[in-house]
């Protein structure tokens, strides 16, 4: 469903993605882990077409996303949603209006239907009390959940999550992880998750890719990643201070 | 080596200016394309008109009154030397309608509304809100730029008329208190030099200034990067670029319409 072929990306001559290739199947939950600044979010931005690679291809259901026309990009993006790290809520719209925004803009539903769908997602993410609040009046965790609600309200086939559990309390983290699993089991959603939360990664992932210095050093099922023979992966997943990762 | 560096810096600056100018032109025409959605975006347009008109009401009032007072006092002092102080109304209305009204209004709206537009859109850009719109297949040009451009191009002439009226009021007070010109005389001379062409060219200028300011400030905001520092830079650059373009375009409009006189 999602395929990255030899994707190469640099910023100011600094190589961020060094010819990485990935194939993510329909209905799969694919987790990308790695140290900060290794290109995890850049990979997500390539998948959703916010960034184009210097070389290589990004294919969504066989259709080339990179360097394609705006109408092709829009068509592909209609199938996907992105949960941004900060929530990325529009600051002058209330939480309810933010969630309703994609439905209102595309005019596919009546106001009554929009209201029902928004209420449903607010309830799913325990945000009923925040419906009329402005983004500045709610916590970071609530913003993130509202961002997730705005994605879910469109029923996308692909959801990309950028650190979905960071900044959330443990109970809410588990709730979000369960929700990602539920989206896969009940609706067959394909998910790509960038996270540092290893507990969540082991729980939700079908496969985990470990990114280091722009390369995928290992891509396997959670059990194999947990018991990896590669020193870097072993140190990263255990959070140990001793190993090849230089904390300096 | 230093000459090479100098050539490089000049070339780099020219490339950046051309790149930004091209971006502004494309953004402007993209915005015109989305004018078909003007009705569905009426609430946002009204909100932006409120920001541009009502929220700047006090500052516009103060600047307009004092501009009129200063103009009247300065020209009145000169005219008094020739015993022509009663003609101060003619000078004031000609100056206000042709140049100072649109110019003063544009400066106020660049400083208060244009800079806020650049900062708001810049903050949205660096906090991924613009990316979120793109992912939802919502065009940022339709959602953010078009309402701002329409609102500012409508409000700029309105603010200009208001500036002209208050400028005349301020001028009348100074004419009466400092130059002993009665309100009646001042009013008669205002009407005497209130030419239709001066009014419509002044309002056309304001309208064009509105388009320029909104386009430049939105473009700077949409291109902001590197966090808070980038937003600050975008805001500063938007004010500088709008101000320069306003002066350049203002001159050429004057040149086109007043080449053959009034």
mmCIF file of C-alpha atoms in Angstrom, chain B residues 55-146:
data_model
loop_
_atom_site.group_PDB
_atom_site.id
_atom_site.type_symbol
_atom_site.label_atom_id
_atom_site.label_comp_id
_atom_site.label_asym_id
_atom_site.label_seq_id
_atom_site.Cartn_x
_atom_site.Cartn_y
_atom_site.Cartn_z
ATOM 1 C CA UNK B 55 -9.523 46.981 15.814
ATOM 2 C CA UNK B 56 -7.435 49.722 14.226
ATOM 3 C CA UNK B 57 -10.150 52.337 14.781
ATOM 4 C CA UNK B 58 -8.455 54.176 17.671
ATOM 5 C CA UNK B 59 -4.976 54.310 16.158
ATOM 6 C CA UNK B 60 -6.366 55.355 12.765
ATOM 7 C CA UNK B 61 -8.403 58.112 14.446
ATOM 8 C CA UNK B 62 -5.429 59.492 16.363
ATOM 9 C CA UNK B 63 -3.040 59.351 13.401
ATOM 10 C CA UNK B 64 -5.626 60.867 11.019
ATOM 11 C CA UNK B 65 -6.500 63.822 13.280
ATOM 12 C CA UNK B 66 -2.870 64.623 14.023
ATOM 13 C CA UNK B 67 -1.836 64.222 10.361
ATOM 14 C CA UNK B 68 -4.509 66.763 9.392
ATOM 15 C CA UNK B 69 -3.430 69.085 12.199
ATOM 16 C CA UNK B 70 0.275 68.893 11.253
ATOM 17 C CA UNK B 71 -0.395 69.389 7.539
ATOM 18 C CA UNK B 72 -2.631 72.384 8.218
ATOM 19 C CA UNK B 73 -0.191 73.957 10.652
ATOM 20 C CA UNK B 74 2.852 73.510 8.405
ATOM 21 C CA UNK B 75 1.196 74.693 5.204
ATOM 22 C CA UNK B 76 -0.726 77.397 7.080
ATOM 23 C CA UNK B 77 2.513 78.925 8.382
ATOM 24 C CA UNK B 78 3.825 79.218 4.812
ATOM 25 C CA UNK B 79 0.526 80.494 3.397
ATOM 26 C CA UNK B 80 0.206 83.090 6.165
ATOM 27 C CA UNK B 81 3.431 84.699 4.955
ATOM 28 C CA UNK B 82 1.590 85.479 1.694
ATOM 29 C CA UNK B 83 -1.739 86.268 3.466
ATOM 30 C CA UNK B 84 -3.250 83.191 1.871
ATOM 31 C CA UNK B 85 -4.001 81.260 5.054
ATOM 32 C CA UNK B 86 -7.664 80.895 4.139
ATOM 33 C CA UNK B 87 -6.507 78.665 1.265
ATOM 34 C CA UNK B 88 -5.157 76.114 3.749
ATOM 35 C CA UNK B 89 -8.284 73.965 3.231
ATOM 36 C CA UNK B 90 -7.455 73.644 -0.468
ATOM 37 C CA UNK B 91 -3.934 72.448 0.298
ATOM 38 C CA UNK B 92 -5.102 70.028 2.976
ATOM 39 C CA UNK B 93 -7.834 68.299 0.954
ATOM 40 C CA UNK B 94 -5.616 68.020 -2.144
ATOM 41 C CA UNK B 95 -2.808 66.480 -0.090
ATOM 42 C CA UNK B 96 -5.107 64.128 1.802
ATOM 43 C CA UNK B 97 -7.161 62.809 -1.110
ATOM 44 C CA UNK B 98 -4.273 62.439 -3.541
ATOM 45 C CA UNK B 99 -1.458 61.087 -1.369
ATOM 46 C CA UNK B 100 -1.570 61.399 2.398
ATOM 47 C CA UNK B 101 -4.899 59.631 2.979
ATOM 48 C CA UNK B 102 -3.996 56.389 1.188
ATOM 49 C CA UNK B 103 -0.374 56.622 2.370
ATOM 50 C CA UNK B 104 -1.196 57.151 6.063
ATOM 51 C CA UNK B 105 -3.889 54.457 6.054
ATOM 52 C CA UNK B 106 -1.529 51.995 4.371
ATOM 53 C CA UNK B 107 1.241 52.659 6.897
ATOM 54 C CA UNK B 108 -1.142 52.062 9.795
ATOM 55 C CA UNK B 109 -2.539 48.877 8.278
ATOM 56 C CA UNK B 110 0.916 47.551 7.351
ATOM 57 C CA UNK B 111 2.108 48.098 10.921
ATOM 58 C CA UNK B 112 -0.967 46.769 12.671
ATOM 59 C CA UNK B 113 -2.776 44.352 10.329
ATOM 60 C CA UNK B 114 -0.142 43.272 7.779
ATOM 61 C CA UNK B 115 2.475 42.438 10.394
ATOM 62 C CA UNK B 116 -0.155 40.521 12.402
ATOM 63 C CA UNK B 117 -1.103 38.546 9.262
ATOM 64 C CA UNK B 118 2.526 37.574 8.638
ATOM 65 C CA UNK B 119 3.019 36.634 12.299
ATOM 66 C CA UNK B 120 -0.238 34.639 12.459
ATOM 67 C CA UNK B 121 0.403 32.680 9.258
ATOM 68 C CA UNK B 122 4.086 32.288 10.161
ATOM 69 C CA UNK B 123 3.169 30.815 13.542
ATOM 70 C CA UNK B 124 0.692 28.484 11.832
ATOM 71 C CA UNK B 125 3.439 27.419 9.425
ATOM 72 C CA UNK B 126 6.029 26.613 12.071
ATOM 73 C CA UNK B 127 3.484 24.881 14.328
ATOM 74 C CA UNK B 128 2.437 22.557 11.448
ATOM 75 C CA UNK B 129 -1.113 23.993 11.155
ATOM 76 C CA UNK B 130 -0.543 24.797 7.463
ATOM 77 C CA UNK B 131 0.744 21.240 6.927
ATOM 78 C CA UNK B 132 -2.382 19.939 8.670
ATOM 79 C CA UNK B 133 -4.566 21.929 6.239
ATOM 80 C CA UNK B 134 -2.636 20.521 3.259
ATOM 81 C CA UNK B 135 -3.103 16.982 4.553
ATOM 82 C CA UNK B 136 -6.858 17.582 4.926
ATOM 83 C CA UNK B 137 -6.824 18.679 1.249
ATOM 84 C CA UNK B 138 -7.808 22.187 2.355
ATOM 85 C CA UNK B 139 -5.986 24.808 0.340
ATOM 86 C CA UNK B 140 -4.251 27.313 2.664
ATOM 87 C CA UNK B 141 -4.737 29.906 -0.085
ATOM 88 C CA UNK B 142 -8.507 29.431 -0.057
ATOM 89 C CA UNK B 143 -8.760 29.025 3.714
ATOM 90 C CA UNK B 144 -6.308 31.707 4.879
ATOM 91 C CA UNK B 145 -5.110 34.035 2.113
ATOM 92 C CA UNK B 146 -8.266 34.741 0.113
#
